[in-house]
């Protein structure tokens, strides 16, 4: 072990510049919890942040949403997409933006990291939609967030990150395997720590925390399973198609997930175009 549990957490608690989300995120979250919030109030709040407004409009007009006619105002975007979708779009843009200062390190490319995260986000949204397992837009955000523990480590604990990354390359290990050898806490916990600091909803925090080991009995939080499946599918898609028996848990106990894996060949390949349009948009705007 490179560090013990207590020292690790005290370093985590003492990070001076934890990535932050813009205040607009918590303001919008607060408004959406208030049943008196009107379209007008929401618009007025979001319009205080003109950078977000222009990014939102270009997102709504991008191939990612694919509307036929041009959406030229925030209120139209809110009406067309709904409050929750806009809230999650603001959150997604802010998450990527909050890590914009992080630099590549010896073969760990930030662009590849976000490509993977966006791919998991798109697949998660689809799985949630298909299986009615969780809210699709929230699942997109959870997919985007799932590995942020890695970039937080890269940004704030470069000494530890470097040694893990060297072990990944030298010993031919997965990132998680290398972390388990060297750290008392791995990136899912670190990402969940950040999501908690950001006061994100608890289903998102749990989905990040358990994305490598979903709690099968957790019927009330299927989002964990959604993110786990999406991550496994993305990680294995360069090899042969992932099939249910390659997963390291007994998926038969989760009928909706088993059915989804059985039909993978039908629904997964067409999603590549959606992944590319998500990447084109989020990379162009960050
Ligand atoms: Fe991960
Ligand atoms: Fe991942």
PDB file of C-alpha atoms and ligand atoms in Angstrom:
ATOM      1  CA  UNK A   1       0.000   0.000   0.000  1.00  0.00           C
ATOM      2  CA  UNK A   2       1.218   3.466  -0.863  1.00  0.00           C
ATOM      3  CA  UNK A   3      -0.790   5.125   1.876  1.00  0.00           C
ATOM      4  CA  UNK A   4      -3.053   4.125   4.763  1.00  0.00           C
ATOM      5  CA  UNK A   5      -6.776   4.748   4.984  1.00  0.00           C
ATOM      6  CA  UNK A   6      -6.633   7.557   7.524  1.00  0.00           C
ATOM      7  CA  UNK A   7      -3.902   9.492   5.743  1.00  0.00           C
ATOM      8  CA  UNK A   8      -5.707   9.070   2.435  1.00  0.00           C
ATOM      9  CA  UNK A   9      -8.949  10.549   3.758  1.00  0.00           C
ATOM     10  CA  UNK A  10      -7.207  13.373   5.534  1.00  0.00           C
ATOM     11  CA  UNK A  11      -5.476  14.252   2.247  1.00  0.00           C
ATOM     12  CA  UNK A  12      -8.848  14.071   0.498  1.00  0.00           C
ATOM     13  CA  UNK A  13     -10.432  16.355   3.097  1.00  0.00           C
ATOM     14  CA  UNK A  14      -7.597  18.796   2.746  1.00  0.00           C
ATOM     15  CA  UNK A  15      -7.603  19.252  -1.014  1.00  0.00           C
ATOM     16  CA  UNK A  16      -7.482  22.997  -1.317  1.00  0.00           C
ATOM     17  CA  UNK A  17      -8.997  23.315  -4.739  1.00  0.00           C
ATOM     18  CA  UNK A  18     -11.666  20.675  -5.055  1.00  0.00           C
ATOM     19  CA  UNK A  19     -13.340  21.116  -8.466  1.00  0.00           C
ATOM     20  CA  UNK A  20     -16.487  23.178  -7.976  1.00  0.00           C
ATOM     21  CA  UNK A  21     -19.767  23.408  -9.832  1.00  0.00           C
ATOM     22  CA  UNK A  22     -21.102  26.867 -10.725  1.00  0.00           C
ATOM     23  CA  UNK A  23     -23.699  28.303  -8.320  1.00  0.00           C
ATOM     24  CA  UNK A  24     -26.318  28.047 -11.072  1.00  0.00           C
ATOM     25  CA  UNK A  25     -26.376  24.249 -10.556  1.00  0.00           C
ATOM     26  CA  UNK A  26     -27.508  24.437  -6.941  1.00  0.00           C
ATOM     27  CA  UNK A  27     -29.855  27.345  -7.667  1.00  0.00           C
ATOM     28  CA  UNK A  28     -31.605  25.376 -10.415  1.00  0.00           C
ATOM     29  CA  UNK A  29     -31.733  22.267  -8.197  1.00  0.00           C
ATOM     30  CA  UNK A  30     -33.337  24.314  -5.432  1.00  0.00           C
ATOM     31  CA  UNK A  31     -35.912  25.789  -7.807  1.00  0.00           C
ATOM     32  CA  UNK A  32     -36.855  22.387  -9.193  1.00  0.00           C
ATOM     33  CA  UNK A  33     -37.602  21.132  -5.698  1.00  0.00           C
ATOM     34  CA  UNK A  34     -40.024  24.002  -5.190  1.00  0.00           C
ATOM     35  CA  UNK A  35     -43.475  23.354  -6.636  1.00  0.00           C
ATOM     36  CA  UNK A  36     -44.096  27.104  -7.016  1.00  0.00           C
ATOM     37  CA  UNK A  37     -41.303  27.476  -9.570  1.00  0.00           C
ATOM     38  CA  UNK A  38     -42.566  28.731 -12.899  1.00  0.00           C
ATOM     39  CA  UNK A  39     -40.965  28.652 -16.314  1.00  0.00           C
ATOM     40  CA  UNK A  40     -40.352  32.372 -16.010  1.00  0.00           C
ATOM     41  CA  UNK A  41     -38.528  32.127 -12.667  1.00  0.00           C
ATOM     42  CA  UNK A  42     -36.377  29.287 -13.969  1.00  0.00           C
ATOM     43  CA  UNK A  43     -35.519  31.211 -17.144  1.00  0.00           C
ATOM     44  CA  UNK A  44     -34.594  34.314 -15.186  1.00  0.00           C
ATOM     45  CA  UNK A  45     -32.271  32.302 -12.942  1.00  0.00           C
ATOM     46  CA  UNK A  46     -30.503  30.465 -15.751  1.00  0.00           C
ATOM     47  CA  UNK A  47     -30.167  33.683 -17.763  1.00  0.00           C
ATOM     48  CA  UNK A  48     -27.912  35.108 -15.066  1.00  0.00           C
ATOM     49  CA  UNK A  49     -25.270  32.794 -16.501  1.00  0.00           C
ATOM     50  CA  UNK A  50     -25.065  33.738 -20.160  1.00  0.00           C
ATOM     51  CA  UNK A  51     -22.218  31.309 -20.854  1.00  0.00           C
ATOM     52  CA  UNK A  52     -24.473  28.431 -19.793  1.00  0.00           C
ATOM     53  CA  UNK A  53     -27.382  29.785 -21.846  1.00  0.00           C
ATOM     54  CA  UNK A  54     -25.378  29.845 -25.048  1.00  0.00           C
ATOM     55  CA  UNK A  55     -23.994  26.366 -24.400  1.00  0.00           C
ATOM     56  CA  UNK A  56     -27.488  25.064 -23.656  1.00  0.00           C
ATOM     57  CA  UNK A  57     -28.842  26.503 -26.878  1.00  0.00           C
ATOM     58  CA  UNK A  58     -26.053  25.013 -28.914  1.00  0.00           C
ATOM     59  CA  UNK A  59     -26.624  21.674 -27.160  1.00  0.00           C
ATOM     60  CA  UNK A  60     -30.331  21.752 -27.935  1.00  0.00           C
ATOM     61  CA  UNK A  61     -29.535  22.611 -31.563  1.00  0.00           C
ATOM     62  CA  UNK A  62     -26.790  20.000 -31.893  1.00  0.00           C
ATOM     63  CA  UNK A  63     -27.173  16.628 -33.553  1.00  0.00           C
ATOM     64  CA  UNK A  64     -27.333  15.179 -30.040  1.00  0.00           C
ATOM     65  CA  UNK A  65     -30.966  16.245 -29.639  1.00  0.00           C
ATOM     66  CA  UNK A  66     -31.701  16.491 -33.315  1.00  0.00           C
ATOM     67  CA  UNK A  67     -34.632  18.925 -33.444  1.00  0.00           C
ATOM     68  CA  UNK A  68     -35.807  19.821 -36.931  1.00  0.00           C
ATOM     69  CA  UNK A  69     -36.245  23.544 -36.417  1.00  0.00           C
ATOM     70  CA  UNK A  70     -33.884  25.906 -34.683  1.00  0.00           C
ATOM     71  CA  UNK A  71     -34.495  26.490 -30.971  1.00  0.00           C
ATOM     72  CA  UNK A  72     -33.530  30.108 -30.385  1.00  0.00           C
ATOM     73  CA  UNK A  73     -34.567  30.888 -26.831  1.00  0.00           C
ATOM     74  CA  UNK A  74     -34.045  29.386 -23.413  1.00  0.00           C
ATOM     75  CA  UNK A  75     -37.784  29.300 -22.716  1.00  0.00           C
ATOM     76  CA  UNK A  76     -38.392  27.320 -25.913  1.00  0.00           C
ATOM     77  CA  UNK A  77     -35.611  24.915 -24.942  1.00  0.00           C
ATOM     78  CA  UNK A  78     -37.206  24.430 -21.509  1.00  0.00           C
ATOM     79  CA  UNK A  79     -40.629  23.799 -23.020  1.00  0.00           C
ATOM     80  CA  UNK A  80     -39.306  21.381 -25.640  1.00  0.00           C
ATOM     81  CA  UNK A  81     -36.979  19.398 -23.429  1.00  0.00           C
ATOM     82  CA  UNK A  82     -38.509  19.810 -19.993  1.00  0.00           C
ATOM     83  CA  UNK A  83     -37.049  21.136 -16.747  1.00  0.00           C
ATOM     84  CA  UNK A  84     -35.256  17.938 -15.764  1.00  0.00           C
ATOM     85  CA  UNK A  85     -33.493  17.483 -19.067  1.00  0.00           C
ATOM     86  CA  UNK A  86     -32.266  21.075 -18.962  1.00  0.00           C
ATOM     87  CA  UNK A  87     -31.155  20.673 -15.352  1.00  0.00           C
ATOM     88  CA  UNK A  88     -29.157  17.575 -16.300  1.00  0.00           C
ATOM     89  CA  UNK A  89     -27.708  19.291 -19.365  1.00  0.00           C
ATOM     90  CA  UNK A  90     -26.478  22.154 -17.156  1.00  0.00           C
ATOM     91  CA  UNK A  91     -25.022  19.624 -14.725  1.00  0.00           C
ATOM     92  CA  UNK A  92     -23.267  17.663 -17.504  1.00  0.00           C
ATOM     93  CA  UNK A  93     -21.716  20.791 -19.025  1.00  0.00           C
ATOM     94  CA  UNK A  94     -20.596  21.966 -15.581  1.00  0.00           C
ATOM     95  CA  UNK A  95     -19.024  18.624 -14.641  1.00  0.00           C
ATOM     96  CA  UNK A  96     -16.787  18.565 -17.715  1.00  0.00           C
ATOM     97  CA  UNK A  97     -15.980  22.248 -17.294  1.00  0.00           C
ATOM     98  CA  UNK A  98     -14.990  21.794 -13.645  1.00  0.00           C
ATOM     99  CA  UNK A  99     -12.117  19.538 -14.684  1.00  0.00           C
ATOM    100  CA  UNK A 100     -11.000  21.638 -17.644  1.00  0.00           C
ATOM    101  CA  UNK A 101      -7.617  22.444 -16.042  1.00  0.00           C
ATOM    102  CA  UNK A 102      -6.553  18.816 -15.658  1.00  0.00           C
ATOM    103  CA  UNK A 103      -3.649  17.884 -17.929  1.00  0.00           C
ATOM    104  CA  UNK A 104      -2.748  14.580 -19.606  1.00  0.00           C
ATOM    105  CA  UNK A 105      -0.177  12.407 -17.890  1.00  0.00           C
ATOM    106  CA  UNK A 106       2.136   9.929 -19.652  1.00  0.00           C
ATOM    107  CA  UNK A 107      -0.380   8.213 -21.857  1.00  0.00           C
ATOM    108  CA  UNK A 108      -3.448   8.952 -19.723  1.00  0.00           C
ATOM    109  CA  UNK A 109      -5.281  11.264 -22.105  1.00  0.00           C
ATOM    110  CA  UNK A 110      -8.067  13.425 -20.726  1.00  0.00           C
ATOM    111  CA  UNK A 111      -9.819  13.408 -24.110  1.00  0.00           C
ATOM    112  CA  UNK A 112      -9.938   9.582 -24.013  1.00  0.00           C
ATOM    113  CA  UNK A 113     -11.216   9.743 -20.462  1.00  0.00           C
ATOM    114  CA  UNK A 114     -14.170  11.964 -21.430  1.00  0.00           C
ATOM    115  CA  UNK A 115     -14.809   9.925 -24.570  1.00  0.00           C
ATOM    116  CA  UNK A 116     -15.196   6.837 -22.362  1.00  0.00           C
ATOM    117  CA  UNK A 117     -17.366   8.753 -19.868  1.00  0.00           C
ATOM    118  CA  UNK A 118     -19.637  10.135 -22.593  1.00  0.00           C
ATOM    119  CA  UNK A 119     -19.968   6.721 -24.153  1.00  0.00           C
ATOM    120  CA  UNK A 120     -20.997   5.243 -20.796  1.00  0.00           C
ATOM    121  CA  UNK A 121     -23.368   8.215 -20.339  1.00  0.00           C
ATOM    122  CA  UNK A 122     -25.110   7.638 -23.697  1.00  0.00           C
ATOM    123  CA  UNK A 123     -25.368   3.860 -23.149  1.00  0.00           C
ATOM    124  CA  UNK A 124     -26.642   4.410 -19.590  1.00  0.00           C
ATOM    125  CA  UNK A 125     -29.356   6.726 -20.832  1.00  0.00           C
ATOM    126  CA  UNK A 126     -30.421   4.105 -23.371  1.00  0.00           C
ATOM    127  CA  UNK A 127     -30.423   1.273 -20.832  1.00  0.00           C
ATOM    128  CA  UNK A 128     -32.483   3.342 -18.394  1.00  0.00           C
ATOM    129  CA  UNK A 129     -34.940   4.198 -21.159  1.00  0.00           C
ATOM    130  CA  UNK A 130     -35.202   0.614 -22.443  1.00  0.00           C
ATOM    131  CA  UNK A 131     -35.525  -1.082 -19.099  1.00  0.00           C
ATOM    132  CA  UNK A 132     -37.406   1.753 -17.385  1.00  0.00           C
ATOM    133  CA  UNK A 133     -34.843   1.154 -14.685  1.00  0.00           C
ATOM    134  CA  UNK A 134     -34.005   4.753 -13.779  1.00  0.00           C
ATOM    135  CA  UNK A 135     -34.547   8.255 -15.119  1.00  0.00           C
ATOM    136  CA  UNK A 136     -32.733   8.443 -18.482  1.00  0.00           C
ATOM    137  CA  UNK A 137     -31.337  11.964 -18.063  1.00  0.00           C
ATOM    138  CA  UNK A 138     -30.105  11.325 -14.529  1.00  0.00           C
ATOM    139  CA  UNK A 139     -28.504   8.108 -15.745  1.00  0.00           C
ATOM    140  CA  UNK A 140     -26.666  10.109 -18.424  1.00  0.00           C
ATOM    141  CA  UNK A 141     -25.192  12.340 -15.699  1.00  0.00           C
ATOM    142  CA  UNK A 142     -24.265   9.334 -13.543  1.00  0.00           C
ATOM    143  CA  UNK A 143     -22.525   7.766 -16.546  1.00  0.00           C
ATOM    144  CA  UNK A 144     -20.598  10.964 -17.127  1.00  0.00           C
ATOM    145  CA  UNK A 145     -19.603  11.047 -13.462  1.00  0.00           C
ATOM    146  CA  UNK A 146     -18.834   7.390 -12.837  1.00  0.00           C
ATOM    147  CA  UNK A 147     -15.035   7.540 -13.211  1.00  0.00           C
ATOM    148  CA  UNK A 148     -14.409  11.131 -12.056  1.00  0.00           C
ATOM    149  CA  UNK A 149     -12.577   9.716  -9.019  1.00  0.00           C
ATOM    150  CA  UNK A 150      -9.734   9.013 -11.483  1.00  0.00           C
ATOM    151  CA  UNK A 151      -9.433  12.625 -12.683  1.00  0.00           C
ATOM    152  CA  UNK A 152      -9.776  13.941  -9.156  1.00  0.00           C
ATOM    153  CA  UNK A 153      -6.831  11.734  -8.240  1.00  0.00           C
ATOM    154  CA  UNK A 154      -4.901  12.905 -11.283  1.00  0.00           C
ATOM    155  CA  UNK A 155      -5.633  16.537 -10.420  1.00  0.00           C
ATOM    156  CA  UNK A 156      -4.992  16.384  -6.688  1.00  0.00           C
ATOM    157  CA  UNK A 157      -2.880  13.301  -5.899  1.00  0.00           C
ATOM    158  CA  UNK A 158      -0.562  13.161  -8.849  1.00  0.00           C
ATOM    159  CA  UNK A 159       2.079  11.200  -6.929  1.00  0.00           C
ATOM    160  CA  UNK A 160      -0.381   8.364  -6.207  1.00  0.00           C
ATOM    161  CA  UNK A 161      -2.007   8.526  -9.625  1.00  0.00           C
ATOM    162  CA  UNK A 162       1.355   8.242 -11.367  1.00  0.00           C
ATOM    163  CA  UNK A 163       2.235   5.055  -9.490  1.00  0.00           C
ATOM    164  CA  UNK A 164      -1.148   3.480 -10.198  1.00  0.00           C
ATOM    165  CA  UNK A 165      -0.910   4.381 -13.858  1.00  0.00           C
ATOM    166  CA  UNK A 166       2.618   2.944 -14.061  1.00  0.00           C
ATOM    167  CA  UNK A 167       1.367  -0.271 -12.523  1.00  0.00           C
ATOM    168  CA  UNK A 168      -1.527  -0.423 -15.038  1.00  0.00           C
ATOM    169  CA  UNK A 169       0.956  -0.216 -17.892  1.00  0.00           C
ATOM    170  CA  UNK A 170       3.827  -2.263 -16.460  1.00  0.00           C
ATOM    171  CA  UNK A 171       1.820  -5.086 -14.878  1.00  0.00           C
ATOM    172  CA  UNK A 172      -0.955  -5.090 -17.454  1.00  0.00           C
ATOM    173  CA  UNK A 173      -3.663  -4.512 -14.846  1.00  0.00           C
ATOM    174  CA  UNK A 174      -6.985  -2.740 -15.039  1.00  0.00           C
ATOM    175  CA  UNK A 175      -7.070   0.612 -13.279  1.00  0.00           C
ATOM    176  CA  UNK A 176      -9.180  -0.864 -10.471  1.00  0.00           C
ATOM    177  CA  UNK A 177      -6.839  -3.843  -9.976  1.00  0.00           C
ATOM    178  CA  UNK A 178      -3.845  -1.517  -9.691  1.00  0.00           C
ATOM    179  CA  UNK A 179      -5.721   0.705  -7.243  1.00  0.00           C
ATOM    180  CA  UNK A 180      -6.671  -2.295  -5.106  1.00  0.00           C
ATOM    181  CA  UNK A 181      -2.994  -3.229  -4.815  1.00  0.00           C
ATOM    182  CA  UNK A 182      -1.813   0.254  -3.967  1.00  0.00           C
ATOM    183  CA  UNK A 183      -4.609   2.230  -2.335  1.00  0.00           C
ATOM    184  CA  UNK A 184      -6.959   1.673   0.609  1.00  0.00           C
ATOM    185  CA  UNK A 185      -9.751   3.416  -1.346  1.00  0.00           C
ATOM    186  CA  UNK A 186     -10.443   3.211  -5.081  1.00  0.00           C
ATOM    187  CA  UNK A 187     -11.822   5.633  -7.685  1.00  0.00           C
ATOM    188  CA  UNK A 188     -15.527   4.695  -7.211  1.00  0.00           C
ATOM    189  CA  UNK A 189     -15.335   5.836  -3.560  1.00  0.00           C
ATOM    190  CA  UNK A 190     -13.332   8.914  -4.476  1.00  0.00           C
ATOM    191  CA  UNK A 191     -15.859   9.865  -7.170  1.00  0.00           C
ATOM    192  CA  UNK A 192     -18.721   9.301  -4.723  1.00  0.00           C
ATOM    193  CA  UNK A 193     -16.937  11.532  -2.214  1.00  0.00           C
ATOM    194  CA  UNK A 194     -16.833  14.327  -4.796  1.00  0.00           C
ATOM    195  CA  UNK A 195     -20.475  13.792  -5.832  1.00  0.00           C
ATOM    196  CA  UNK A 196     -21.432  14.075  -2.171  1.00  0.00           C
ATOM    197  CA  UNK A 197     -19.441  17.280  -1.768  1.00  0.00           C
ATOM    198  CA  UNK A 198     -21.302  18.577  -4.796  1.00  0.00           C
ATOM    199  CA  UNK A 199     -24.584  17.700  -3.037  1.00  0.00           C
ATOM    200  CA  UNK A 200     -25.804  15.602  -5.937  1.00  0.00           C
ATOM    201  CA  UNK A 201     -28.822  13.316  -5.414  1.00  0.00           C
ATOM    202  CA  UNK A 202     -28.126  10.131  -3.474  1.00  0.00           C
ATOM    203  CA  UNK A 203     -29.015   7.750  -6.336  1.00  0.00           C
ATOM    204  CA  UNK A 204     -26.238   9.373  -8.387  1.00  0.00           C
ATOM    205  CA  UNK A 205     -23.765   9.109  -5.510  1.00  0.00           C
ATOM    206  CA  UNK A 206     -24.612   5.411  -5.037  1.00  0.00           C
ATOM    207  CA  UNK A 207     -24.367   4.723  -8.773  1.00  0.00           C
ATOM    208  CA  UNK A 208     -20.831   6.174  -8.823  1.00  0.00           C
ATOM    209  CA  UNK A 209     -19.832   4.345  -5.650  1.00  0.00           C
ATOM    210  CA  UNK A 210     -20.997   0.914  -6.839  1.00  0.00           C
ATOM    211  CA  UNK A 211     -20.286   1.101 -10.562  1.00  0.00           C
ATOM    212  CA  UNK A 212     -17.865  -1.825 -10.364  1.00  0.00           C
ATOM    213  CA  UNK A 213     -19.910  -3.850  -7.867  1.00  0.00           C
ATOM    214  CA  UNK A 214     -23.634  -3.054  -8.016  1.00  0.00           C
ATOM    215  CA  UNK A 215     -25.747  -4.182  -5.095  1.00  0.00           C
ATOM    216  CA  UNK A 216     -28.005  -6.739  -6.717  1.00  0.00           C
ATOM    217  CA  UNK A 217     -30.678  -6.514  -4.067  1.00  0.00           C
ATOM    218  CA  UNK A 218     -30.950  -2.781  -4.372  1.00  0.00           C
ATOM    219  CA  UNK A 219     -34.311  -2.649  -6.135  1.00  0.00           C
ATOM    220  CA  UNK A 220     -34.803   0.945  -5.081  1.00  0.00           C
ATOM    221  CA  UNK A 221     -31.639   2.038  -6.836  1.00  0.00           C
ATOM    222  CA  UNK A 222     -31.431   0.353 -10.198  1.00  0.00           C
ATOM    223  CA  UNK A 223     -29.195   3.127 -11.477  1.00  0.00           C
ATOM    224  CA  UNK A 224     -26.179   1.297 -10.005  1.00  0.00           C
ATOM    225  CA  UNK A 225     -26.877  -1.635 -12.287  1.00  0.00           C
ATOM    226  CA  UNK A 226     -27.511   0.664 -15.258  1.00  0.00           C
ATOM    227  CA  UNK A 227     -24.080   2.305 -14.913  1.00  0.00           C
ATOM    228  CA  UNK A 228     -22.341  -1.012 -14.211  1.00  0.00           C
ATOM    229  CA  UNK A 229     -23.775  -2.591 -17.361  1.00  0.00           C
ATOM    230  CA  UNK A 230     -22.999   0.438 -19.515  1.00  0.00           C
ATOM    231  CA  UNK A 231     -19.392   0.535 -18.288  1.00  0.00           C
ATOM    232  CA  UNK A 232     -18.907  -3.200 -18.882  1.00  0.00           C
ATOM    233  CA  UNK A 233     -20.426  -3.006 -22.349  1.00  0.00           C
ATOM    234  CA  UNK A 234     -18.222  -0.049 -23.330  1.00  0.00           C
ATOM    235  CA  UNK A 235     -15.091  -1.669 -21.892  1.00  0.00           C
ATOM    236  CA  UNK A 236     -15.645  -4.929 -23.750  1.00  0.00           C
ATOM    237  CA  UNK A 237     -16.962  -3.643 -27.030  1.00  0.00           C
ATOM    238  CA  UNK A 238     -13.513  -3.509 -28.613  1.00  0.00           C
ATOM    239  CA  UNK A 239     -13.202  -7.253 -28.051  1.00  0.00           C
ATOM    240  CA  UNK A 240     -16.054  -9.571 -28.877  1.00  0.00           C
ATOM    241  CA  UNK A 241     -19.545  -8.472 -27.936  1.00  0.00           C
ATOM    242  CA  UNK A 242     -20.007  -8.715 -24.220  1.00  0.00           C
ATOM    243  CA  UNK A 243     -22.484 -11.405 -23.216  1.00  0.00           C
ATOM    244  CA  UNK A 244     -24.190 -11.928 -19.902  1.00  0.00           C
ATOM    245  CA  UNK A 245     -21.905 -14.755 -18.774  1.00  0.00           C
ATOM    246  CA  UNK A 246     -18.845 -12.512 -19.078  1.00  0.00           C
ATOM    247  CA  UNK A 247     -20.143 -10.262 -16.345  1.00  0.00           C
ATOM    248  CA  UNK A 248     -18.734 -10.967 -12.929  1.00  0.00           C
ATOM    249  CA  UNK A 249     -22.057 -11.179 -11.170  1.00  0.00           C
ATOM    250  CA  UNK A 250     -25.108 -13.355 -11.434  1.00  0.00           C
ATOM    251  CA  UNK A 251     -27.229 -11.248 -13.712  1.00  0.00           C
ATOM    252  CA  UNK A 252     -29.983 -13.872 -13.914  1.00  0.00           C
ATOM    253  CA  UNK A 253     -31.215 -12.608 -10.575  1.00  0.00           C
ATOM    254  CA  UNK A 254     -32.019  -9.304 -12.297  1.00  0.00           C
ATOM    255  CA  UNK A 255     -34.499 -10.183 -15.067  1.00  0.00           C
ATOM    256  CA  UNK A 256     -34.586  -6.753 -16.750  1.00  0.00           C
ATOM    257  CA  UNK A 257     -30.787  -6.660 -16.992  1.00  0.00           C
ATOM    258  CA  UNK A 258     -30.591 -10.212 -18.343  1.00  0.00           C
ATOM    259  CA  UNK A 259     -33.177  -9.397 -21.041  1.00  0.00           C
ATOM    260  CA  UNK A 260     -31.241  -6.316 -22.000  1.00  0.00           C
ATOM    261  CA  UNK A 261     -27.988  -8.208 -22.387  1.00  0.00           C
ATOM    262  CA  UNK A 262     -29.741 -10.814 -24.559  1.00  0.00           C
ATOM    263  CA  UNK A 263     -30.786  -8.128 -27.038  1.00  0.00           C
ATOM    264  CA  UNK A 264     -27.486  -6.214 -26.941  1.00  0.00           C
ATOM    265  CA  UNK A 265     -26.633  -6.892 -30.582  1.00  0.00           C
ATOM    266  CA  UNK A 266     -29.808  -5.107 -31.675  1.00  0.00           C
ATOM    267  CA  UNK A 267     -29.687  -1.939 -29.628  1.00  0.00           C
ATOM    268  CA  UNK A 268     -25.999  -1.300 -28.993  1.00  0.00           C
ATOM    269  CA  UNK A 269     -24.385  -0.831 -32.444  1.00  0.00           C
ATOM    270  CA  UNK A 270     -26.768   1.939 -33.643  1.00  0.00           C
ATOM    271  CA  UNK A 271     -25.838   4.023 -30.579  1.00  0.00           C
ATOM    272  CA  UNK A 272     -22.371   4.802 -31.909  1.00  0.00           C
ATOM    273  CA  UNK A 273     -23.696   7.755 -33.921  1.00  0.00           C
ATOM    274  CA  UNK A 274     -25.225   9.187 -30.749  1.00  0.00           C
ATOM    275  CA  UNK A 275     -21.930   8.757 -28.901  1.00  0.00           C
ATOM    276  CA  UNK A 276     -20.107  10.615 -31.664  1.00  0.00           C
ATOM    277  CA  UNK A 277     -22.563  13.509 -31.650  1.00  0.00           C
ATOM    278  CA  UNK A 278     -22.313  13.762 -27.845  1.00  0.00           C
ATOM    279  CA  UNK A 279     -18.506  13.846 -28.095  1.00  0.00           C
ATOM    280  CA  UNK A 280     -18.575  16.371 -30.928  1.00  0.00           C
ATOM    281  CA  UNK A 281     -20.742  18.693 -28.878  1.00  0.00           C
ATOM    282  CA  UNK A 282     -19.126  18.354 -25.444  1.00  0.00           C
ATOM    283  CA  UNK A 283     -15.571  18.583 -26.790  1.00  0.00           C
ATOM    284  CA  UNK A 284     -16.336  21.583 -29.002  1.00  0.00           C
ATOM    285  CA  UNK A 285     -17.747  23.437 -26.005  1.00  0.00           C
ATOM    286  CA  UNK A 286     -15.089  22.743 -23.416  1.00  0.00           C
TER     287      UNK A 286
HETATM  288 FE1  LIG B   1     -14.531   2.756 -13.026  1.00  0.00          FE
HETATM  289 FE1  LIG B   2     -15.535   3.392 -16.625  1.00  0.00          FE
END
